[in-house]
Short mmCIF file of C-alpha atoms and ligand atoms in Angstrom, two decimals:
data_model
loop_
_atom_site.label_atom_id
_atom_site.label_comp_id
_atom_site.label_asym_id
_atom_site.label_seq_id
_atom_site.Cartn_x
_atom_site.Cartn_y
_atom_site.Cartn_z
CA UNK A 306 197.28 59.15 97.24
CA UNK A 307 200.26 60.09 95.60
CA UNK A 308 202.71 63.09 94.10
CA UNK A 309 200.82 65.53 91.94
CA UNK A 310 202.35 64.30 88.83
CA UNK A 311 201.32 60.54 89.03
CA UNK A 312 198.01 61.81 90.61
CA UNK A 313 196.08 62.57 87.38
CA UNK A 314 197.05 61.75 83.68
CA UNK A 315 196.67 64.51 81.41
CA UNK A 316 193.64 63.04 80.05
CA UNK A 317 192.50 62.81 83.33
CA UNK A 318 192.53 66.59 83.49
CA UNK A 319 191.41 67.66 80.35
CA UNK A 320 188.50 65.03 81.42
CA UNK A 321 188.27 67.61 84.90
CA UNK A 322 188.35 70.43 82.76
CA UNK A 323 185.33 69.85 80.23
CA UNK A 324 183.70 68.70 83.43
CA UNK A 325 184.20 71.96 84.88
CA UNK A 326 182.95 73.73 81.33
CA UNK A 327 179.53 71.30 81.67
CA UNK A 328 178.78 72.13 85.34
CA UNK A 329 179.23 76.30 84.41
CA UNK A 330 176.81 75.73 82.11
CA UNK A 331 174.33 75.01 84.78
CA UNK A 332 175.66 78.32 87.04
CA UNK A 333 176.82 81.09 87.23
CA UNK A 334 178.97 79.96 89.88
CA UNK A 335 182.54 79.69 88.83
CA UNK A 336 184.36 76.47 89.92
CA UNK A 337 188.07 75.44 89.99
CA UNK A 338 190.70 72.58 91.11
CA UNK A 339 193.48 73.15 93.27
CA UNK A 340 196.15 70.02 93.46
CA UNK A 341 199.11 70.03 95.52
CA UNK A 342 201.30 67.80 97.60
CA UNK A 343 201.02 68.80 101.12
CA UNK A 344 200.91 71.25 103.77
CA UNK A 345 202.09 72.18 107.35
CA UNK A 346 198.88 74.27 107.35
CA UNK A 347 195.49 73.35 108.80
CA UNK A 348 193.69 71.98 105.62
CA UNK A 349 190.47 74.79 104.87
CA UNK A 350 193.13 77.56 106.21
CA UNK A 351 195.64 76.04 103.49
CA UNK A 352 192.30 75.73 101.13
CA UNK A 353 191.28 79.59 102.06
CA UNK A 354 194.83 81.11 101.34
CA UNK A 355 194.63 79.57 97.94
CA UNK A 356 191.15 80.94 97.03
CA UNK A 357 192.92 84.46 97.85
CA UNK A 358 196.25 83.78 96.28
CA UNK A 359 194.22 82.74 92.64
CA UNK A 360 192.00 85.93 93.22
CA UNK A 361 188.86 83.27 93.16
CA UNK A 362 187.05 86.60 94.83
CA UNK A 363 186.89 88.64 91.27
CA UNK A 364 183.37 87.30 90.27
CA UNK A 365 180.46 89.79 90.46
CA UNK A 366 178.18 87.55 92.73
CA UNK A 367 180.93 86.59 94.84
CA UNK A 368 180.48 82.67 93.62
CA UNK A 369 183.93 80.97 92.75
CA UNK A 370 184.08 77.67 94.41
CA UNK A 371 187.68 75.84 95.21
CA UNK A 372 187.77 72.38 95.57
CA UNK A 373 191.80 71.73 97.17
CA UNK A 374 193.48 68.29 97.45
CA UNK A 375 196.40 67.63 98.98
CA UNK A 376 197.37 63.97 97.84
CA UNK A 377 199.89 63.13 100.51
CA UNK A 378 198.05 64.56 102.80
CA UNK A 379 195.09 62.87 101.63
CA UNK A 380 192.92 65.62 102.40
CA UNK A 381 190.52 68.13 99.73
CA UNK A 382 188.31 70.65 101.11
CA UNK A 383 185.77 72.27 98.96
CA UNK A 384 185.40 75.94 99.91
CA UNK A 385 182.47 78.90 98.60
CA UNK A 386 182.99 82.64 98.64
CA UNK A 387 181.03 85.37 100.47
CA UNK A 388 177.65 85.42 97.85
CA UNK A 389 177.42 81.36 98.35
CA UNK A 390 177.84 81.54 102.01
CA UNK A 391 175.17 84.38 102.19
CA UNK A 392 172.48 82.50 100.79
CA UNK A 393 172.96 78.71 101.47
CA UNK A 394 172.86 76.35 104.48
CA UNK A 395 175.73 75.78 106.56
CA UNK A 396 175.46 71.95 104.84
CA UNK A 397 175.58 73.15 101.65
CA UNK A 398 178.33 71.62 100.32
CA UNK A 399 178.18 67.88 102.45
CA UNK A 400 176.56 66.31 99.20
CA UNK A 401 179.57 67.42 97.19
CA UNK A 402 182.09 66.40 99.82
CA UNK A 403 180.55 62.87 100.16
CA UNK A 404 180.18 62.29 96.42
CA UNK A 405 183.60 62.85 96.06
CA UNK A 406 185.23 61.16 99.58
CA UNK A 407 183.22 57.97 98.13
CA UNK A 408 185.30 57.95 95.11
CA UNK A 409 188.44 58.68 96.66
CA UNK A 410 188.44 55.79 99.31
CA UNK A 411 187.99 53.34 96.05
CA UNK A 412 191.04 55.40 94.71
CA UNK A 413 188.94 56.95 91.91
CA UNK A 414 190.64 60.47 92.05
CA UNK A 415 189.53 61.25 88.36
CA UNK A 416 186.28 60.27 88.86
CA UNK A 417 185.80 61.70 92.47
CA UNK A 418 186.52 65.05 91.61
CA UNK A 419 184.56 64.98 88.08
CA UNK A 420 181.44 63.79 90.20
CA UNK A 421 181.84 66.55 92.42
CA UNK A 422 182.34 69.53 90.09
CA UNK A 423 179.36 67.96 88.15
CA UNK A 424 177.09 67.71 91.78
CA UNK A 425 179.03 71.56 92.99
CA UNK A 426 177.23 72.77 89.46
CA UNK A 427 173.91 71.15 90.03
CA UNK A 428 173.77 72.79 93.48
CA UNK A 429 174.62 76.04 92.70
CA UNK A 430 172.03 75.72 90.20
CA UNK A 431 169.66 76.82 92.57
CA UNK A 432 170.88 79.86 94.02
CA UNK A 433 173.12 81.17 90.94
CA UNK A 434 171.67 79.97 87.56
CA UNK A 435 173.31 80.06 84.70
CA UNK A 436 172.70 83.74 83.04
CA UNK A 437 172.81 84.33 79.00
CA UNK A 438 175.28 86.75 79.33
CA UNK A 439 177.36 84.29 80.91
CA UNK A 440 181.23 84.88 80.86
CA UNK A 441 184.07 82.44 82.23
CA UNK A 442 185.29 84.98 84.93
CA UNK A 443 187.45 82.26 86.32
CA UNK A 444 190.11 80.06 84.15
CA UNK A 445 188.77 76.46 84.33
CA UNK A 446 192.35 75.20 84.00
CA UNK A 447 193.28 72.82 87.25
CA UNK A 448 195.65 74.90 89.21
CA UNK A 449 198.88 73.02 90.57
CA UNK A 450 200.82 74.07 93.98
CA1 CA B 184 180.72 81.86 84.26
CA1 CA B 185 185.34 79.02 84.81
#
């Protein structure tokens, strides 16, 4: 991978953001991108401390999904809060993560993370439809470290 800047054009992310608009319309689950270089930390403790630091808790089922990357570090971690975790199996989100590492190893970063927000939506589906007094509680905007 490369620095955050050359990692995705800014079509590219307004391409990640309407794909983040299309999967909410399937949940009620709240899902957003985290991009940043690298860091010394372990990679879901890195992934965890960002959930907290963009206040990913305020949602009022407790739903906001993160998916990190760190491009040098060529590592992403896809993370759930408290009301996910409650009610899903502890493979929940290994569909997501594989969609998206298969996209990746081709180089596809666009396309991986699209395909996973898109997949992230379909599973949450399930457990947190999509309710018609729906509000975006979390900004859809891709969040840069
Ligand atoms: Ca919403
Ligand atoms: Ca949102």
């Amino acid at each position: 991978m490369s620095t955050v800047k050359e990692f995705l054009s800014e079509q590219d992310e307004l391409a990640i953001i309407e794909a983040i608009k299309k999967a909410e319309l399937n949940t009620s689950g709240e899902i957003r991108v985290h991009i940043e270089a690298s860091s010394k930390k372990e990679t879901y403790q890195r992934a965890l401390e960002v959930f907290e630091g963009l206040k990913m808790y305020n949602t009022q089922q407790r739903n906001g999904v993160l998916l990190y990357i760190a491009t040098e570090d060529h590592k992403f971690v896809i993370c759930g809060d408290k009301g996910i975790d409650d009610v899903v199996a502890d493979d929940f989100w290994d569909c997501t993560r594989d969609t998206i590492a298969t996209y990746f190893k081709e180089g596809n970063f666009k396309d991986g993370i699209i395909a996973g927000i898109l997949n992230a939506g379909e599973q949450l589906k399930k457990y947190f439809p999509y309710q018609a007094d729906d509000t975006d509680e979390l900004s859809n905007e891709i969040s840069k470290g």
